PDB file of C-alpha atoms in Angstrom:
ATOM      1  CA  MET A   1      97.442 126.442 161.368  1.00 79.00           C
ATOM      2  CA  LEU A   2      99.608 125.001 164.125  1.00 80.00           C
ATOM      3  CA  VAL A   3      97.018 125.176 166.887  1.00 76.00           C
ATOM      4  CA  PRO A   4      94.288 123.211 164.950  1.00 77.00           C
ATOM      5  CA  LEU A   5      96.702 120.760 163.695  1.00 80.00           C
ATOM      6  CA  GLY A   6      98.081 120.061 167.087  1.00 77.00           C
ATOM      7  CA  ALA A   7      94.708 119.651 168.538  1.00 78.00           C
ATOM      8  CA  VAL A   8      93.944 116.981 165.849  1.00 81.00           C
ATOM      9  CA  LEU A   9      97.163 115.203 166.375  1.00 81.00           C
ATOM     10  CA  CYS A  10      96.427 115.153 170.168  1.00 80.00           C
ATOM     11  CA  LEU A  11      93.575 112.880 169.531  1.00 80.00           C
ATOM     12  CA  TRP A  12      95.810 110.018 168.502  1.00 81.00           C
ATOM     13  CA  PRO A  13      96.837 107.543 171.218  1.00 77.00           C
ATOM     14  CA  PHE A  14     100.620 107.949 170.717  1.00 77.00           C
ATOM     15  CA  VAL A  15     100.572 111.434 172.176  1.00 76.00           C
ATOM     16  CA  SER A  16     101.110 111.542 175.798  1.00 70.00           C
ATOM     17  CA  THR A  17      99.845 114.239 178.208  1.00 65.00           C
ATOM     18  CA  GLY A  18     103.266 115.631 178.849  1.00 64.00           C
ATOM     19  CA  LEU A  19     104.052 115.741 175.141  1.00 75.00           C
ATOM     20  CA  ALA A  20     100.743 117.552 174.413  1.00 79.00           C
ATOM     21  CA  LEU A  21     101.407 120.216 177.090  1.00 73.00           C
ATOM     22  CA  VAL A  22     104.944 120.855 176.036  1.00 77.00           C
ATOM     23  CA  ALA A  23     103.799 121.104 172.319  1.00 81.00           C
ATOM     24  CA  GLY A  24     101.191 123.541 173.264  1.00 80.00           C
ATOM     25  CA  MET A  25     103.562 125.696 175.205  1.00 78.00           C
ATOM     26  CA  GLY A  26     106.111 125.499 172.318  1.00 81.00           C
ATOM     27  CA  VAL A  27     103.522 126.760 169.897  1.00 81.00           C
ATOM     28  CA  ALA A  28     102.539 129.394 172.217  1.00 79.00           C
ATOM     29  CA  LEU A  29     106.022 130.605 173.032  1.00 77.00           C
ATOM     30  CA  THR A  30     107.329 130.479 169.634  1.00 82.00           C
ATOM     31  CA  VAL A  31     104.746 131.765 167.001  1.00 79.00           C
ATOM     32  CA  GLY A  32     101.728 132.572 169.307  1.00 75.00           C
ATOM     33  CA  ASN A  33      98.109 131.423 169.518  1.00 73.00           C
ATOM     34  CA  PRO A  34      95.805 133.325 167.364  1.00 75.00           C
ATOM     35  CA  HIS A  35      92.846 131.330 168.750  1.00 75.00           C
ATOM     36  CA  ALA A  36      93.456 132.171 172.434  1.00 70.00           C
ATOM     37  CA  ASP A  37      90.003 133.237 173.190  1.00 73.00           C
ATOM     38  CA  LEU A  38      88.478 130.215 171.842  1.00 80.00           C
ATOM     39  CA  THR A  39      90.749 127.803 173.340  1.00 75.00           C
ATOM     40  CA  ARG A  40      90.310 129.630 176.756  1.00 73.00           C
ATOM     41  CA  ARG A  41      86.521 129.158 176.651  1.00 76.00           C
ATOM     42  CA  ALA A  42      86.659 125.559 175.484  1.00 80.00           C
ATOM     43  CA  THR A  43      89.223 124.318 177.998  1.00 77.00           C
ATOM     44  CA  PRO A  44      86.930 124.254 181.240  1.00 72.00           C
ATOM     45  CA  TRP A  45      84.218 122.205 179.369  1.00 79.00           C
ATOM     46  CA  LEU A  46      86.702 119.676 177.822  1.00 82.00           C
ATOM     47  CA  LEU A  47      88.278 119.157 181.253  1.00 73.00           C
ATOM     48  CA  SER A  48      85.031 118.403 182.839  1.00 76.00           C
ATOM     49  CA  LEU A  49      84.052 116.018 180.163  1.00 83.00           C
ATOM     50  CA  ALA A  50      87.280 114.334 180.413  1.00 80.00           C
ATOM     51  CA  VAL A  51      86.947 113.838 184.233  1.00 74.00           C
ATOM     52  CA  VAL A  52      83.399 112.309 183.663  1.00 82.00           C
ATOM     53  CA  GLY A  53      84.825 110.017 181.061  1.00 84.00           C
ATOM     54  CA  LEU A  54      87.667 108.823 183.151  1.00 75.00           C
ATOM     55  CA  GLY A  55      85.264 107.707 185.790  1.00 77.00           C
ATOM     56  CA  ALA A  56      83.901 105.035 183.247  1.00 84.00           C
ATOM     57  CA  GLY A  57      87.144 103.154 183.476  1.00 80.00           C
ATOM     58  CA  MET A  58      86.990 102.746 187.254  1.00 74.00           C
ATOM     59  CA  ASP A  59      85.679  99.645 189.226  1.00 73.00           C
ATOM     60  CA  LEU A  60      84.660 100.910 192.714  1.00 69.00           C
ATOM     61  CA  ARG A  61      84.700  97.376 194.195  1.00 73.00           C
ATOM     62  CA  VAL A  62      88.236  96.706 193.102  1.00 63.00           C
ATOM     63  CA  VAL A  63      89.426  99.903 194.450  1.00 54.00           C
ATOM     64  CA  ALA A  64      87.698  99.334 197.739  1.00 59.00           C
ATOM     65  CA  ALA A  65      89.091  95.884 198.240  1.00 62.00           C
ATOM     66  CA  VAL A  66      92.662  97.130 198.443  1.00 54.00           C
ATOM     67  CA  GLY A  67      92.101 100.826 198.560  1.00 54.00           C
ATOM     68  CA  LEU A  68      90.426 100.755 202.000  1.00 62.00           C
ATOM     69  CA  ARG A  69      93.569  99.293 203.686  1.00 62.00           C
ATOM     70  CA  GLY A  70      95.402 102.412 202.677  1.00 58.00           C
ATOM     71  CA  VAL A  71      92.630 104.970 203.303  1.00 66.00           C
ATOM     72  CA  GLY A  72      94.170 106.058 206.555  1.00 71.00           C
ATOM     73  CA  TYR A  73      97.570 106.730 205.018  1.00 73.00           C
ATOM     74  CA  THR A  74      95.790 108.456 202.218  1.00 75.00           C
ATOM     75  CA  VAL A  75      93.902 110.920 204.335  1.00 80.00           C
ATOM     76  CA  VAL A  76      96.874 111.795 206.507  1.00 83.00           C
ATOM     77  CA  GLY A  77      99.014 112.108 203.395  1.00 84.00           C
ATOM     78  CA  ILE A  78      96.542 114.466 201.587  1.00 86.00           C
ATOM     79  CA  ALA A  79      96.081 116.674 204.842  1.00 88.00           C
ATOM     80  CA  VAL A  80      99.925 116.814 205.285  1.00 91.00           C
ATOM     81  CA  CYS A  81     100.624 117.601 201.597  1.00 92.00           C
ATOM     82  CA  LEU A  82      98.151 120.480 201.278  1.00 91.00           C
ATOM     83  CA  ALA A  83      99.339 121.994 204.594  1.00 93.00           C
ATOM     84  CA  LEU A  84     102.847 121.697 203.432  1.00 94.00           C
ATOM     85  CA  GLY A  85     102.307 122.905 200.081  1.00 93.00           C
ATOM     86  CA  ALA A  86     100.592 126.081 201.535  1.00 92.00           C
ATOM     87  CA  VAL A  87     103.588 126.720 203.763  1.00 94.00           C
ATOM     88  CA  LEU A  88     106.019 126.348 200.781  1.00 94.00           C
ATOM     89  CA  ALA A  89     103.945 128.416 198.484  1.00 93.00           C
ATOM     90  CA  ARG A  90     104.096 131.158 201.026  1.00 93.00           C
ATOM     91  CA  ALA A  91     107.844 130.698 201.561  1.00 94.00           C
ATOM     92  CA  PHE A  92     108.627 130.696 197.847  1.00 92.00           C
ATOM     93  CA  GLY A  93     106.273 133.542 197.113  1.00 90.00           C
ATOM     94  CA  VAL A  94     104.021 131.583 194.787  1.00 89.00           C
ATOM     95  CA  SER A  95     100.580 132.979 194.069  1.00 86.00           C
ATOM     96  CA  ARG A  96      97.673 131.426 195.939  1.00 87.00           C
ATOM     97  CA  ASP A  97      95.999 129.611 193.137  1.00 87.00           C
ATOM     98  CA  THR A  98      99.276 128.325 191.457  1.00 89.00           C
ATOM     99  CA  GLY A  99     100.579 127.086 194.850  1.00 91.00           C
ATOM    100  CA  LEU A 100      97.155 125.486 195.545  1.00 91.00           C
ATOM    101  CA  LEU A 101      97.025 123.687 192.299  1.00 91.00           C
ATOM    102  CA  ILE A 102     100.544 122.298 192.644  1.00 92.00           C
ATOM    103  CA  GLY A 103      99.503 121.148 196.323  1.00 92.00           C
ATOM    104  CA  ILE A 104      96.335 119.415 194.970  1.00 91.00           C
ATOM    105  CA  GLY A 105      98.136 117.785 192.133  1.00 90.00           C
ATOM    106  CA  THR A 106     100.790 116.494 194.435  1.00 91.00           C
ATOM    107  CA  ALA A 107      98.366 115.286 197.057  1.00 89.00           C
ATOM    108  CA  ILE A 108      95.829 113.340 194.977  1.00 86.00           C
ATOM    109  CA  CYS A 109      96.467 112.438 191.403  1.00 80.00           C
ATOM    110  CA  GLY A 110      98.566 114.973 189.471  1.00 81.00           C
ATOM    111  CA  GLY A 111      96.937 116.307 186.307  1.00 77.00           C
ATOM    112  CA  SER A 112      93.670 114.848 186.728  1.00 75.00           C
ATOM    113  CA  ALA A 113      93.041 116.405 190.175  1.00 83.00           C
ATOM    114  CA  ILE A 114      94.299 119.802 188.697  1.00 86.00           C
ATOM    115  CA  ALA A 115      91.694 119.280 185.866  1.00 78.00           C
ATOM    116  CA  ALA A 116      88.870 118.529 188.226  1.00 78.00           C
ATOM    117  CA  VAL A 117      89.326 121.571 190.439  1.00 84.00           C
ATOM    118  CA  VAL A 118      90.111 124.110 187.524  1.00 82.00           C
ATOM    119  CA  PRO A 119      86.215 124.805 186.731  1.00 78.00           C
ATOM    120  CA  VAL A 120      85.704 125.417 190.586  1.00 81.00           C
ATOM    121  CA  LEU A 121      88.812 127.339 191.436  1.00 80.00           C
ATOM    122  CA  ARG A 122      88.952 129.323 188.124  1.00 80.00           C
ATOM    123  CA  PRO A 123      92.662 130.062 188.152  1.00 82.00           C
ATOM    124  CA  LYS A 124      94.349 132.035 185.345  1.00 81.00           C
ATOM    125  CA  PRO A 125      95.374 130.055 182.285  1.00 77.00           C
ATOM    126  CA  HIS A 126      99.084 130.470 182.912  1.00 77.00           C
ATOM    127  CA  GLU A 127      98.644 129.342 186.431  1.00 83.00           C
ATOM    128  CA  VAL A 128      97.194 126.106 185.195  1.00 82.00           C
ATOM    129  CA  SER A 129      99.943 125.700 182.691  1.00 79.00           C
ATOM    130  CA  VAL A 130     102.734 126.152 185.115  1.00 82.00           C
ATOM    131  CA  ALA A 131     101.137 123.689 187.817  1.00 85.00           C
ATOM    132  CA  LEU A 132     100.492 121.110 185.079  1.00 81.00           C
ATOM    133  CA  GLY A 133     104.066 121.514 183.792  1.00 77.00           C
ATOM    134  CA  THR A 134     105.599 121.094 187.237  1.00 83.00           C
ATOM    135  CA  VAL A 135     103.535 117.976 187.992  1.00 82.00           C
ATOM    136  CA  PHE A 136     104.324 116.305 184.631  1.00 75.00           C
ATOM    137  CA  LEU A 137     107.990 117.117 184.879  1.00 77.00           C
ATOM    138  CA  LEU A 138     108.140 115.438 188.159  1.00 83.00           C
ATOM    139  CA  ASN A 139     106.211 112.515 186.947  1.00 77.00           C
ATOM    140  CA  ALA A 140     108.643 111.787 184.267  1.00 72.00           C
ATOM    141  CA  VAL A 141     111.516 111.804 186.867  1.00 80.00           C
ATOM    142  CA  ALA A 142     109.476 109.583 189.282  1.00 84.00           C
ATOM    143  CA  LEU A 143     109.277 106.860 186.684  1.00 77.00           C
ATOM    144  CA  PHE A 144     113.135 106.527 186.834  1.00 81.00           C
ATOM    145  CA  VAL A 145     113.884 107.562 190.378  1.00 90.00           C
ATOM    146  CA  PHE A 146     111.409 105.600 192.361  1.00 93.00           C
ATOM    147  CA  PRO A 147     112.331 102.034 191.217  1.00 90.00           C
ATOM    148  CA  ALA A 148     116.025 102.914 191.709  1.00 92.00           C
ATOM    149  CA  VAL A 149     115.556 104.212 195.210  1.00 94.00           C
ATOM    150  CA  GLY A 150     113.229 101.267 196.080  1.00 93.00           C
ATOM    151  CA  HIS A 151     115.966  98.820 195.219  1.00 93.00           C
ATOM    152  CA  ALA A 152     118.559 100.867 196.937  1.00 94.00           C
ATOM    153  CA  VAL A 153     116.786 100.774 200.256  1.00 92.00           C
ATOM    154  CA  GLY A 154     115.583  97.204 199.939  1.00 90.00           C
ATOM    155  CA  LEU A 155     111.752  97.752 199.590  1.00 91.00           C
ATOM    156  CA  ASP A 156     109.783  94.654 198.818  1.00 91.00           C
ATOM    157  CA  ALA A 157     107.141  94.628 196.129  1.00 91.00           C
ATOM    158  CA  HIS A 158     104.269  95.355 198.570  1.00 89.00           C
ATOM    159  CA  ARG A 159     106.106  98.331 200.325  1.00 92.00           C
ATOM    160  CA  PHE A 160     107.201  99.732 197.013  1.00 94.00           C
ATOM    161  CA  GLY A 161     103.572  99.564 195.679  1.00 90.00           C
ATOM    162  CA  LEU A 162     102.316 101.486 198.660  1.00 88.00           C
ATOM    163  CA  TRP A 163     105.193 103.999 198.302  1.00 92.00           C
ATOM    164  CA  SER A 164     104.491 104.656 194.640  1.00 91.00           C
ATOM    165  CA  ALA A 165     100.805 104.905 195.161  1.00 88.00           C
ATOM    166  CA  LEU A 166     101.317 107.477 198.094  1.00 87.00           C
ATOM    167  CA  ALA A 167     104.037 109.657 196.602  1.00 90.00           C
ATOM    168  CA  ILE A 168     103.780 109.834 192.841  1.00 89.00           C
ATOM    169  CA  HIS A 169     101.325 112.329 191.222  1.00 84.00           C
ATOM    170  CA  ASP A 170      99.673 110.756 188.301  1.00 78.00           C
ATOM    171  CA  THR A 171      98.063 107.297 188.033  1.00 74.00           C
ATOM    172  CA  SER A 172      99.868 106.577 184.739  1.00 69.00           C
ATOM    173  CA  SER A 173     103.305 107.242 186.403  1.00 77.00           C
ATOM    174  CA  VAL A 174     102.272 105.076 189.379  1.00 83.00           C
ATOM    175  CA  VAL A 175     101.366 102.176 187.107  1.00 75.00           C
ATOM    176  CA  GLY A 176     104.653 102.599 185.208  1.00 76.00           C
ATOM    177  CA  ALA A 177     107.002 102.794 188.123  1.00 83.00           C
ATOM    178  CA  ALA A 178     105.051  99.843 189.873  1.00 85.00           C
ATOM    179  CA  LEU A 179     105.276  97.579 186.603  1.00 77.00           C
ATOM    180  CA  ARG A 180     109.085  98.230 186.485  1.00 79.00           C
ATOM    181  CA  TYR A 181     109.102  96.670 190.066  1.00 87.00           C
ATOM    182  CA  GLY A 182     106.890  93.785 189.418  1.00 81.00           C
ATOM    183  CA  PRO A 183     103.315  92.482 189.157  1.00 78.00           C
ATOM    184  CA  GLU A 184     102.966  92.245 192.922  1.00 84.00           C
ATOM    185  CA  ALA A 185     103.790  96.018 193.297  1.00 86.00           C
ATOM    186  CA  LEU A 186     101.418  96.865 190.577  1.00 79.00           C
ATOM    187  CA  ALA A 187      98.628  94.824 192.318  1.00 76.00           C
ATOM    188  CA  ILE A 188      99.077  96.978 195.375  1.00 81.00           C
ATOM    189  CA  ALA A 189      99.813 100.322 193.863  1.00 82.00           C
ATOM    190  CA  ALA A 190      96.953 100.553 191.352  1.00 74.00           C
ATOM    191  CA  PRO A 191      93.897 100.179 193.807  1.00 73.00           C
ATOM    192  CA  VAL A 192      95.476 102.391 196.473  1.00 79.00           C
ATOM    193  CA  LYS A 193      96.086 105.044 193.970  1.00 79.00           C
ATOM    194  CA  LEU A 194      92.578 104.850 192.561  1.00 71.00           C
ATOM    195  CA  ALA A 195      91.096 105.080 196.101  1.00 73.00           C
ATOM    196  CA  ARG A 196      93.402 108.173 196.535  1.00 78.00           C
ATOM    197  CA  ALA A 197      91.964 109.627 193.386  1.00 75.00           C
ATOM    198  CA  LEU A 198      88.406 109.401 194.660  1.00 74.00           C
ATOM    199  CA  TRP A 199      89.266 112.264 197.056  1.00 80.00           C
ATOM    200  CA  ILE A 200      88.725 114.478 194.131  1.00 79.00           C
ATOM    201  CA  LEU A 201      85.152 114.520 194.989  1.00 76.00           C
ATOM    202  CA  PRO A 202      85.282 115.830 198.664  1.00 81.00           C
ATOM    203  CA  LEU A 203      88.140 118.222 197.920  1.00 82.00           C
ATOM    204  CA  THR A 204      86.389 119.710 194.893  1.00 82.00           C
ATOM    205  CA  LEU A 205      83.148 120.275 196.940  1.00 80.00           C
ATOM    206  CA  ALA A 206      85.199 121.770 199.801  1.00 83.00           C
ATOM    207  CA  LEU A 207      87.028 124.040 197.380  1.00 82.00           C
ATOM    208  CA  SER A 208      83.750 125.166 195.906  1.00 80.00           C
ATOM    209  CA  ALA A 209      82.369 126.176 199.391  1.00 81.00           C
ATOM    210  CA  TRP A 210      85.611 127.853 200.343  1.00 80.00           C
ATOM    211  CA  ARG A 211      85.516 129.856 196.905  1.00 76.00           C
ATOM    212  CA  ARG A 212      81.946 131.133 197.648  1.00 75.00           C
ATOM    213  CA  ARG A 213      83.013 132.251 201.184  1.00 76.00           C
ATOM    214  CA  THR A 214      86.118 133.984 200.076  1.00 69.00           C
ATOM    215  CA  GLU A 215      84.444 135.763 197.231  1.00 63.00           C
ATOM    216  CA  SER A 216      81.523 136.926 199.324  1.00 55.00           C
ATOM    217  CA  GLY A 217      81.427 140.620 199.469  1.00 47.00           C
ATOM    218  CA  ARG A 218      84.404 141.088 197.195  1.00 45.00           C
ATOM    219  CA  GLU A 219      84.650 141.380 193.492  1.00 43.00           C
ATOM    220  CA  ALA A 220      84.431 137.969 191.930  1.00 43.00           C
ATOM    221  CA  PRO A 221      86.405 136.787 188.909  1.00 43.00           C
ATOM    222  CA  ALA A 222      84.864 137.366 185.540  1.00 40.00           C
ATOM    223  CA  GLY A 223      82.343 134.855 184.397  1.00 42.00           C
ATOM    224  CA  PRO A 224      79.784 132.655 186.242  1.00 43.00           C
ATOM    225  CA  ALA A 225      81.090 130.041 188.715  1.00 43.00           C
ATOM    226  CA  ARG A 226      80.627 126.567 187.561  1.00 48.00           C
ATOM    227  CA  ARG A 227      79.057 124.009 189.696  1.00 53.00           C
ATOM    228  CA  PRO A 228      81.093 120.856 190.050  1.00 53.00           C
ATOM    229  CA  TRP A 229      78.547 118.666 187.990  1.00 66.00           C
ATOM    230  CA  PHE A 230      81.322 116.784 186.442  1.00 67.00           C
ATOM    231  CA  ILE A 231      82.077 114.978 189.828  1.00 64.00           C
ATOM    232  CA  LEU A 232      78.649 113.577 189.954  1.00 74.00           C
ATOM    233  CA  GLY A 233      79.095 112.519 186.375  1.00 81.00           C
ATOM    234  CA  PHE A 234      82.512 110.945 187.405  1.00 76.00           C
ATOM    235  CA  LEU A 235      80.812 108.936 190.071  1.00 75.00           C
ATOM    236  CA  GLY A 236      77.787 107.931 187.990  1.00 84.00           C
ATOM    237  CA  ALA A 237      80.003 106.664 185.173  1.00 85.00           C
ATOM    238  CA  ALA A 238      81.970 104.711 187.716  1.00 82.00           C
ATOM    239  CA  ALA A 239      78.995 103.233 189.317  1.00 85.00           C
ATOM    240  CA  LEU A 240      77.510 102.165 186.051  1.00 89.00           C
ATOM    241  CA  VAL A 241      80.523 100.061 184.861  1.00 90.00           C
ATOM    242  CA  THR A 242      80.879  98.731 188.444  1.00 88.00           C
ATOM    243  CA  PHE A 243      77.278  97.374 188.776  1.00 90.00           C
ATOM    244  CA  VAL A 244      76.275  96.773 185.318  1.00 90.00           C
ATOM    245  CA  PRO A 245      79.130  94.343 184.050  1.00 86.00           C
ATOM    246  CA  GLY A 246      77.889  94.328 180.451  1.00 89.00           C
ATOM    247  CA  LEU A 247      78.918  98.213 180.199  1.00 89.00           C
ATOM    248  CA  ARG A 248      82.485  97.442 181.225  1.00 88.00           C
ATOM    249  CA  PRO A 249      83.899  97.184 177.485  1.00 90.00           C
ATOM    250  CA  ALA A 250      82.036 100.339 176.548  1.00 91.00           C
ATOM    251  CA  GLY A 251      83.395 102.076 179.795  1.00 89.00           C
ATOM    252  CA  GLU A 252      86.887 101.206 178.862  1.00 88.00           C
ATOM    253  CA  ALA A 253      86.501 102.683 175.424  1.00 91.00           C
ATOM    254  CA  VAL A 254      84.892 105.743 176.905  1.00 90.00           C
ATOM    255  CA  ALA A 255      87.735 106.252 179.405  1.00 84.00           C
ATOM    256  CA  ALA A 256      90.368 105.691 176.694  1.00 84.00           C
ATOM    257  CA  LEU A 257      88.556 108.394 174.684  1.00 87.00           C
ATOM    258  CA  ALA A 258      88.421 110.706 177.770  1.00 84.00           C
ATOM    259  CA  ARG A 259      92.136 110.246 178.309  1.00 78.00           C
ATOM    260  CA  GLN A 260      92.773 111.545 174.734  1.00 83.00           C
ATOM    261  CA  VAL A 261      90.377 114.521 175.401  1.00 84.00           C
ATOM    262  CA  LEU A 262      92.450 115.256 178.395  1.00 77.00           C
ATOM    263  CA  VAL A 263      95.542 115.189 176.207  1.00 80.00           C
ATOM    264  CA  LEU A 264      93.781 117.601 173.743  1.00 83.00           C
ATOM    265  CA  THR A 265      92.825 119.895 176.590  1.00 80.00           C
ATOM    266  CA  LEU A 266      96.395 120.029 177.894  1.00 76.00           C
ATOM    267  CA  PHE A 267      97.632 120.926 174.463  1.00 81.00           C
ATOM    268  CA  LEU A 268      95.114 123.711 174.516  1.00 81.00           C
ATOM    269  CA  ILE A 269      96.083 124.810 177.989  1.00 76.00           C
ATOM    270  CA  GLY A 270      99.786 124.991 176.957  1.00 75.00           C
ATOM    271  CA  ALA A 271      98.785 126.848 173.867  1.00 79.00           C
ATOM    272  CA  GLY A 272      97.241 129.582 176.238  1.00 73.00           C
ATOM    273  CA  LEU A 273     100.543 130.344 177.722  1.00 70.00           C
ATOM    274  CA  SER A 274     102.244 133.471 176.802  1.00 67.00           C
ATOM    275  CA  ARG A 275     105.839 134.753 177.117  1.00 69.00           C
ATOM    276  CA  SER A 276     104.786 137.715 179.445  1.00 64.00           C
ATOM    277  CA  ALA A 277     102.785 135.147 181.676  1.00 58.00           C
ATOM    278  CA  LEU A 278     105.844 132.959 181.817  1.00 57.00           C
ATOM    279  CA  ALA A 279     108.164 135.654 182.640  1.00 62.00           C
ATOM    280  CA  ALA A 280     105.827 136.953 185.381  1.00 53.00           C
ATOM    281  CA  VAL A 281     105.614 133.369 187.037  1.00 54.00           C
ATOM    282  CA  GLY A 282     109.380 132.539 187.144  1.00 65.00           C
ATOM    283  CA  ALA A 283     110.952 129.454 188.636  1.00 80.00           C
ATOM    284  CA  ARG A 284     109.336 129.670 192.073  1.00 86.00           C
ATOM    285  CA  PRO A 285     106.337 127.321 191.383  1.00 87.00           C
ATOM    286  CA  LEU A 286     108.857 124.706 190.219  1.00 85.00           C
ATOM    287  CA  ALA A 287     110.959 125.080 193.376  1.00 91.00           C
ATOM    288  CA  GLN A 288     107.763 124.725 195.537  1.00 92.00           C
ATOM    289  CA  GLY A 289     106.636 121.519 193.493  1.00 91.00           C
ATOM    290  CA  VAL A 290     110.114 119.885 193.707  1.00 91.00           C
ATOM    291  CA  CYS A 291     110.229 120.530 197.474  1.00 94.00           C
ATOM    292  CA  LEU A 292     106.737 119.463 198.141  1.00 94.00           C
ATOM    293  CA  TRP A 293     107.239 116.214 196.046  1.00 92.00           C
ATOM    294  CA  ALA A 294     110.556 115.361 197.662  1.00 93.00           C
ATOM    295  CA  GLY A 295     109.132 116.024 201.213  1.00 93.00           C
ATOM    296  CA  MET A 296     106.181 113.853 200.756  1.00 92.00           C
ATOM    297  CA  ALA A 297     108.141 111.077 199.097  1.00 93.00           C
ATOM    298  CA  ALA A 298     110.717 111.272 202.060  1.00 94.00           C
ATOM    299  CA  LEU A 299     107.935 111.103 204.621  1.00 92.00           C
ATOM    300  CA  SER A 300     106.208 108.259 203.186  1.00 90.00           C
ATOM    301  CA  LEU A 301     109.336 106.241 202.597  1.00 93.00           C
ATOM    302  CA  GLY A 302     110.387 106.799 206.297  1.00 92.00           C
ATOM    303  CA  GLY A 303     107.015 105.640 207.398  1.00 89.00           C
ATOM    304  CA  LEU A 304     107.526 102.454 205.352  1.00 88.00           C
ATOM    305  CA  LEU A 305     111.026 101.870 206.677  1.00 90.00           C
ATOM    306  CA  LEU A 306     110.030 102.360 210.304  1.00 87.00           C
ATOM    307  CA  GLY A 307     106.974 100.241 209.859  1.00 82.00           C
ATOM    308  CA  VAL A 308     104.429 103.034 210.525  1.00 80.00           C
ATOM    309  CA  ILE A 309     103.137 102.399 207.055  1.00 77.00           C
ATOM    310  CA  ALA A 310     102.394  98.566 206.413  1.00 68.00           C
TER     311      ALA A 310
END
């Protein structure tokens, strides 16, 4: 009964993404998940629906107003992060898909980016759990570390907003850290972060094409490949609430519901983890995630202090 009960509780707003993932993993690792087949089949569809719903909470014009100012930093940052993530994954002996998920989550928008690419990349369930767990752990640390470091090195609100948007994984953690720094930091951080999140679309399409090429002439993973229809849904939902103002209240409600669906999905992903899979993964993905996150944070902070990023 713990898995169905946990799934229902995850639909309540007081349950966070990190708590849901940890709870699911706790159930799986202590008493086991007798519904593993069902949760494994439901997870990709729930992830896709959540991504579409999150688009209903975006105003593309607000994102463009401030986000375009940071688009150059975003493009360079994503490219550097993915390249560094690949190098670190190889150095630490992390599997290809796990290392790629951690790199994508660090480069764009944490758990949301990982959720978006799962239906295309089709990694193993325990690889998704490990990548999400790594990202959420570092998000929690960032909420406390980033404001302290920002004050210690003398960042003003504008530069701190840029730094948090470029170097923290999830949008929620970016907003939380910027709020602790002040309203001006939040006004900069939120649009730049949302513009960064829009890179889910080209990255997912590129991954889909890469996956088809690498599987050509080789044995493909079990099950049909899923087309990234959810990305078109994401953009369609965002366009509707942007250009039809009367739909904005409904869009916010849909986005709030989508966030809870994502919480539910993360609980199910955590519940799909097994002791044998966890033992097989080890601590290497966490080491990759920590080094990648620290490296990108240091590079972006250095750019701000030297005036390269303004």
